[in-house]
Amino acid sequence: MIAAQSLQRMSRRMFNRPRLDWPLVGLIMATVALGMVILYSASEGDSQLVIKQGVRFLIGLAVMFVISHLPPTQMRHLTPFLYVVGIVLLLIVAFAGVGTGAQRWLNLGVARFQPSELLKLSVPMMMAWYLHSRSYPPSLRTTLSSLVIVVIPAVLIYQQPDLGTAILVAISGLFVLFLSGLSWRLIISLAVAAAALSPILWNAMHEYQKNRVLMFLDPEADPLGRGWNIIQSKIAVGSGGLTGKGWQQGTQAHLEFLPEKSTDFILATFAEEFGLMGVLVLFSLYMLIIWRGLVIAMAAKDCYSRLLSGALVLTFFVYVAVNAGMVSGLLPVVGVPLPLVSYGGTSMVSLMAGFGVIMSIYAHRKFISSDR
Amino acid sequence: MKPRRTHRLRDMAREREGFRSRALSAFAIVLVCFVVLIWRFVHLQIFQHEEYTTRSESNRVKIIPRPSNRGLILDRHGVVLADNWPAYRLEIIPEQVDDLADTLERLADIIELGQDDLEKFRELRMARHSFQSIPLRLQLEEVEVARFSVNRHAFPGVNVVAYQTRQYPFDHSFAHVIGYVSRLDRSDLNRVDAREYVATTHIGKSGVERYYEAFLHGKGGRQQVETNAQGRVIDVLESEPQRSGMNLHLTIDAVLQLAAVEALGDRNGAVVALDPATGEVLALVSAPSYNPNLFVNGISTRDYRALLDSPDQPLFNRALQGGYEPGSTLKPFMALAGLELGEIDRNTIVNSIGYYQLPDQARRYHDWNPGGHGPVDVVEALAQSVNVFFFRLAVDLTIDRIHDYLDDFGFGAPTGLDLYGEISGVLPSREWKRAHRNLPWFPGETVILGIGQGFMVTTPLQLANATAAMANRGRMVQPHLLRAVENPQSGVLQYPEYPSTTVPILDAENWQLVIQGMEGVVHGVRGTARAIAADDPPFRIAGKSGTAQVYELKEGEKYNAEEVAEHLRDHALFIAFAPADAPTIALAVIAEHGGGGSSVAAPIARKVIDAWLKAPIADDQVISFHDPKVQLRREMR
């Protein structure tokens, strides 16, 4: 009896308060559903694969639900710890990781785990933790010292080598800086400095990374070799037209011209089969998710929550934009999956963990009375 | 750890307002980016739509992966043990067939189509596109190919396709060494580089085929081909050739292996023969065996059930997975321990009165000869297999010293042979018993360990390996099956090197004494296995018989083979090496439920030794599958 009562009390605590932002949950679910429809087609009707993706989403939902019950204050206290753990894991991967060609994975026995996924969350968290108590807007000194938080993991991930993820992790940290009110003058001078440093970066890049950039600049130079992905992807998108070739009718994908058609290039399959109309629907969903996320960020009461949720939402946007830009030939091919749609486990779970943080900030918007 | 407080008072409202304006400008940037993206998609999908549609329709260049040729497996003289045979399969492109049901019906008249074939075909049809070719029947008979060729015009969309299939010419005889390949499935892709296996249909599932998969497989190639809109190949533009797998030359001697199979006859058991000088496995037989060819193109459920359900367990590799009590075959090693550790010497005499008793204990440990053997020294104790001598020796040595000494001979640990699944067996010790039985070691257990009974478990391979060490006077080379790896293009052979260890030798005289005792087993007047040397062979054999209990007798009960059901009958063991003074072969034989080691296992060992010594094949001599020596043995199976 007592157990039943306490269970009841617990479930009341879990469900009575509005923990989840249902509009956001609905938008996420709609996007994932659309993703599974196209995944079925891209995998040549492999329902097993689709079920696997569904299971990953359910795991992601569970992770989101659990994290949404963690108060932001507690997250704030945990932040430095999570950040240090992430860095240590990156160091371990550098020395003991497994992977084909690149060292990115840690084998946990039951599952393989990519520590850089953890950093996608913990870098913006650490930035928000560092900046939330400093002067507003951050001074030049604060800005420069906060950059250390971004640079350390970015360099470690770049060493794996995984340029795409390194850039994304860095960007997620920089968004916090942007949202914390960094003056436009500083932003512009930093951008100029970065542009000046880019030749050095170019020299430090791996051969295959240079190839990707060169290929992006002129894909037709080597149409059967390194330019293959971009060209085939553009043909898939372009031949889709306004209304698309129809579900499971995409010849580009089904005749196996299109590489990575269910992972990084799934948007090309989508655009081929559902056309521009489909693309607009998908983009609208993404824009609504981003808008809803920013609304939650603006309603957050303390500075840490605000900065963190804002940065997470904007990072989500960058994933979408980079992937869509890559598929349509606007950006070079970097291995960034299309969030909530591409086939793959780690990115799905870490995305949902990010949404869990946003949900928690949403849930606690009324209960935190003071800024600190 | 708390962030440092700032000294200035913070203006919450200003911060919130500042964030709001930043978030809104961020969203403005987001919108601008989406507008750019949408514009890009409009550009591709509306303005350039026609151009890309044309390119999509005329998209003719496709990359087709090509399978590599699997390496061959050969014996030490070049006899092919695993071959690739050209074969033909029937394939259908559903798109090009008007009435599939009718076509299948008519095909069944000229080509045998089983229920399994039709089911697999239906399954694959669901998973593939109508323009893709789907196999209907594998391994067509020559007459079937001929019949189909004549009637080809009546079957549009049906093709005969050439491919290579794995073939094991000796069926059962090498199955436990070679293993087999079988259809690749999803779980296999986890243990290999999936990119290299895109076009591969078969993968090693057991035996050498599995252990050396990486050598045998080679590397798949690619072809850039021009196709029409349906994906059919019109022209080959460019190709990246596949690299064939390596040919593996094994240490196995096919003639000897066949002789061992024949010698074992219908009995269940195992024979392992090694070259003591090199650690090369010359023969490795586990009986009963199975036909690996059954697995290559998909074993039928019925055949597989039969193999799994058979009480004789044909899939079980007794040579490295079968754990047997060593019985009296342990005695030479015990004798050596006694001599080297100084418990006995060549003059030690024990009077065997038929039984042995521990001080203060009533239990009698019996000799196999009820009246005893009288006074014997160590050589006679080995030749006549006198239990009392070894009961006493074991007690004097103590379990700890026995364990440490036998450990050097590799008992209780896998030998490291290049096959998967080898068990470690048990070399008991106080620690082992504490860990596995949670009991202290009892003195009586030391007594029976003296004659290889009780907890000790060995595999035929371990016994052969230890016998090789004895034959080699202490030096042990890692037993192995791979002799050389051959690059099929260049024909260059590479010989891997194998590590060796040494059993510490205090006095070479002691080893000679034990070997003398083992020779006495075969050639002595009272040797237990003297029957196998009754014809006075031109070489000396050192051996030792043993009997492993399957069924434990209570004290006072007497074992009588005639009265015991066959599956409870003792296992017969024999270890041997020859010629005794300069051995070129060392072996262990186990005949399950054979009864006595000297009466059943020893003759088998003799036949194997004869095959090796009476008609030796020079090491560098190359013989083929059709060599009369091979064919004769093959027919005699």
mmCIF file of N, CA, C and O in Angstrom, chain B residues 54-83:
data_model
loop_
_atom_site.group_PDB
_atom_site.id
_atom_site.type_symbol
_atom_site.label_atom_id
_atom_site.label_comp_id
_atom_site.label_asym_id
_atom_site.label_seq_id
_atom_site.Cartn_x
_atom_site.Cartn_y
_atom_site.Cartn_z
ATOM 1 N N THR B 54 17.439 14.809 -67.245
ATOM 2 C CA THR B 54 18.158 14.171 -68.344
ATOM 3 C C THR B 54 19.376 13.427 -67.820
ATOM 4 O O THR B 54 19.630 12.274 -68.180
ATOM 5 N N ARG B 55 20.097 14.093 -66.923
ATOM 6 C CA ARG B 55 21.309 13.447 -66.399
ATOM 7 C C ARG B 55 20.957 12.210 -65.589
ATOM 8 O O ARG B 55 21.695 11.227 -65.592
ATOM 9 N N SER B 56 19.847 12.281 -64.881
ATOM 10 C CA SER B 56 19.430 11.134 -64.079
ATOM 11 C C SER B 56 19.060 9.958 -64.976
ATOM 12 O O SER B 56 19.393 8.815 -64.705
ATOM 13 N N GLU B 57 18.337 10.303 -66.069
ATOM 14 C CA GLU B 57 17.907 9.216 -66.958
ATOM 15 C C GLU B 57 19.079 8.613 -67.707
ATOM 16 O O GLU B 57 19.098 7.424 -67.986
ATOM 17 N N SER B 58 20.029 9.475 -68.055
ATOM 18 C CA SER B 58 21.156 8.928 -68.800
ATOM 19 C C SER B 58 22.307 8.602 -67.855
ATOM 20 O O SER B 58 23.429 8.418 -68.275
ATOM 21 N N ASN B 59 21.991 8.556 -66.570
ATOM 22 C CA ASN B 59 23.030 8.256 -65.595
ATOM 23 C C ASN B 59 23.510 6.838 -65.855
ATOM 24 O O ASN B 59 22.846 5.873 -65.528
ATOM 25 N N ARG B 60 24.622 6.744 -66.496
ATOM 26 C CA ARG B 60 25.016 5.416 -66.980
ATOM 27 C C ARG B 60 26.190 4.831 -66.252
ATOM 28 O O ARG B 60 26.501 3.665 -66.401
ATOM 29 N N VAL B 61 26.839 5.652 -65.506
ATOM 30 C CA VAL B 61 28.045 5.118 -64.891
ATOM 31 C C VAL B 61 27.756 4.605 -63.486
ATOM 32 O O VAL B 61 27.183 5.287 -62.653
ATOM 33 N N LYS B 62 28.118 3.384 -63.274
ATOM 34 C CA LYS B 62 27.809 2.737 -62.021
ATOM 35 C C LYS B 62 29.040 1.976 -61.564
ATOM 36 O O LYS B 62 29.836 1.536 -62.392
ATOM 37 N N ILE B 63 29.183 1.838 -60.283
ATOM 38 C CA ILE B 63 30.338 1.086 -59.790
ATOM 39 C C ILE B 63 29.868 -0.286 -59.314
ATOM 40 O O ILE B 63 28.973 -0.391 -58.491
ATOM 41 N N ILE B 64 30.445 -1.297 -59.905
ATOM 42 C CA ILE B 64 30.055 -2.670 -59.541
ATOM 43 C C ILE B 64 31.214 -3.339 -58.809
ATOM 44 O O ILE B 64 32.327 -3.407 -59.335
ATOM 45 N N PRO B 65 30.969 -3.809 -57.611
ATOM 46 C CA PRO B 65 32.046 -4.518 -56.913
ATOM 47 C C PRO B 65 32.250 -5.908 -57.503
ATOM 48 O O PRO B 65 31.297 -6.547 -57.947
ATOM 49 N N ARG B 66 33.508 -6.345 -57.527
ATOM 50 C CA ARG B 66 33.828 -7.683 -58.057
ATOM 51 C C ARG B 66 34.407 -8.535 -56.939
ATOM 52 O O ARG B 66 35.256 -8.077 -56.185
ATOM 53 N N PRO B 67 33.964 -9.779 -56.852
ATOM 54 C CA PRO B 67 34.503 -10.634 -55.778
ATOM 55 C C PRO B 67 35.941 -11.053 -56.090
ATOM 56 O O PRO B 67 36.343 -11.103 -57.246
ATOM 57 N N SER B 68 36.709 -11.339 -55.035
ATOM 58 C CA SER B 68 38.067 -11.840 -55.237
ATOM 59 C C SER B 68 38.028 -13.366 -55.259
ATOM 60 O O SER B 68 37.079 -13.973 -54.790
ATOM 61 N N ASN B 69 39.071 -13.967 -55.843
ATOM 62 C CA ASN B 69 39.150 -15.431 -55.813
ATOM 63 C C ASN B 69 39.694 -15.862 -54.468
ATOM 64 O O ASN B 69 40.719 -15.348 -54.018
ATOM 65 N N ARG B 70 39.030 -16.818 -53.858
ATOM 66 C CA ARG B 70 39.485 -17.297 -52.564
ATOM 67 C C ARG B 70 40.736 -18.154 -52.749
ATOM 68 O O ARG B 70 40.839 -18.909 -53.713
ATOM 69 N N GLY B 71 41.687 -18.002 -51.820
ATOM 70 C CA GLY B 71 42.907 -18.795 -51.902
ATOM 71 C C GLY B 71 42.626 -20.284 -51.725
ATOM 72 O O GLY B 71 41.638 -20.671 -51.110
ATOM 73 N N LEU B 72 43.495 -21.115 -52.293
ATOM 74 C CA LEU B 72 43.336 -22.563 -52.148
ATOM 75 C C LEU B 72 43.985 -23.011 -50.838
ATOM 76 O O LEU B 72 44.831 -22.322 -50.294
ATOM 77 N N ILE B 73 43.586 -24.177 -50.373
ATOM 78 C CA ILE B 73 44.255 -24.767 -49.215
ATOM 79 C C ILE B 73 44.882 -26.079 -49.675
ATOM 80 O O ILE B 73 44.197 -26.917 -50.269
ATOM 81 N N LEU B 74 46.186 -26.207 -49.438
ATOM 82 C CA LEU B 74 46.920 -27.373 -49.926
ATOM 83 C C LEU B 74 47.597 -28.083 -48.771
ATOM 84 O O LEU B 74 47.837 -27.482 -47.726
ATOM 85 N N ASP B 75 47.911 -29.356 -48.971
ATOM 86 C CA ASP B 75 48.654 -30.060 -47.924
ATOM 87 C C ASP B 75 50.158 -29.793 -48.115
ATOM 88 O O ASP B 75 50.541 -29.010 -48.994
ATOM 89 N N ARG B 76 51.009 -30.432 -47.341
ATOM 90 C CA ARG B 76 52.439 -30.088 -47.394
ATOM 91 C C ARG B 76 53.089 -30.464 -48.717
ATOM 92 O O ARG B 76 54.165 -29.975 -49.055
ATOM 93 N N HIS B 77 52.446 -31.349 -49.472
ATOM 94 C CA HIS B 77 53.028 -31.734 -50.753
ATOM 95 C C HIS B 77 52.254 -31.175 -51.937
ATOM 96 O O HIS B 77 52.451 -31.580 -53.067
ATOM 97 N N GLY B 78 51.347 -30.269 -51.683
ATOM 98 C CA GLY B 78 50.645 -29.626 -52.785
ATOM 99 C C GLY B 78 49.321 -30.267 -53.158
ATOM 100 O O GLY B 78 48.701 -29.870 -54.147
ATOM 101 N N VAL B 79 48.859 -31.252 -52.397
ATOM 102 C CA VAL B 79 47.558 -31.851 -52.689
ATOM 103 C C VAL B 79 46.470 -30.842 -52.285
ATOM 104 O O VAL B 79 46.502 -30.299 -51.181
ATOM 105 N N VAL B 80 45.553 -30.561 -53.199
ATOM 106 C CA VAL B 80 44.544 -29.545 -52.937
ATOM 107 C C VAL B 80 43.472 -30.088 -51.991
ATOM 108 O O VAL B 80 42.848 -31.106 -52.262
ATOM 109 N N LEU B 81 43.291 -29.395 -50.859
ATOM 110 C CA LEU B 81 42.304 -29.835 -49.873
ATOM 111 C C LEU B 81 41.034 -28.989 -49.937
ATOM 112 O O LEU B 81 39.967 -29.416 -49.498
ATOM 113 N N ALA B 82 41.174 -27.742 -50.416
ATOM 114 C CA ALA B 82 40.002 -26.890 -50.619
ATOM 115 C C ALA B 82 40.201 -26.176 -51.942
ATOM 116 O O ALA B 82 41.190 -25.475 -52.140
ATOM 117 N N ASP B 83 39.281 -26.382 -52.853
ATOM 118 C CA ASP B 83 39.451 -25.957 -54.228
ATOM 119 C C ASP B 83 38.322 -25.005 -54.620
ATOM 120 O O ASP B 83 37.295 -24.955 -53.958
#
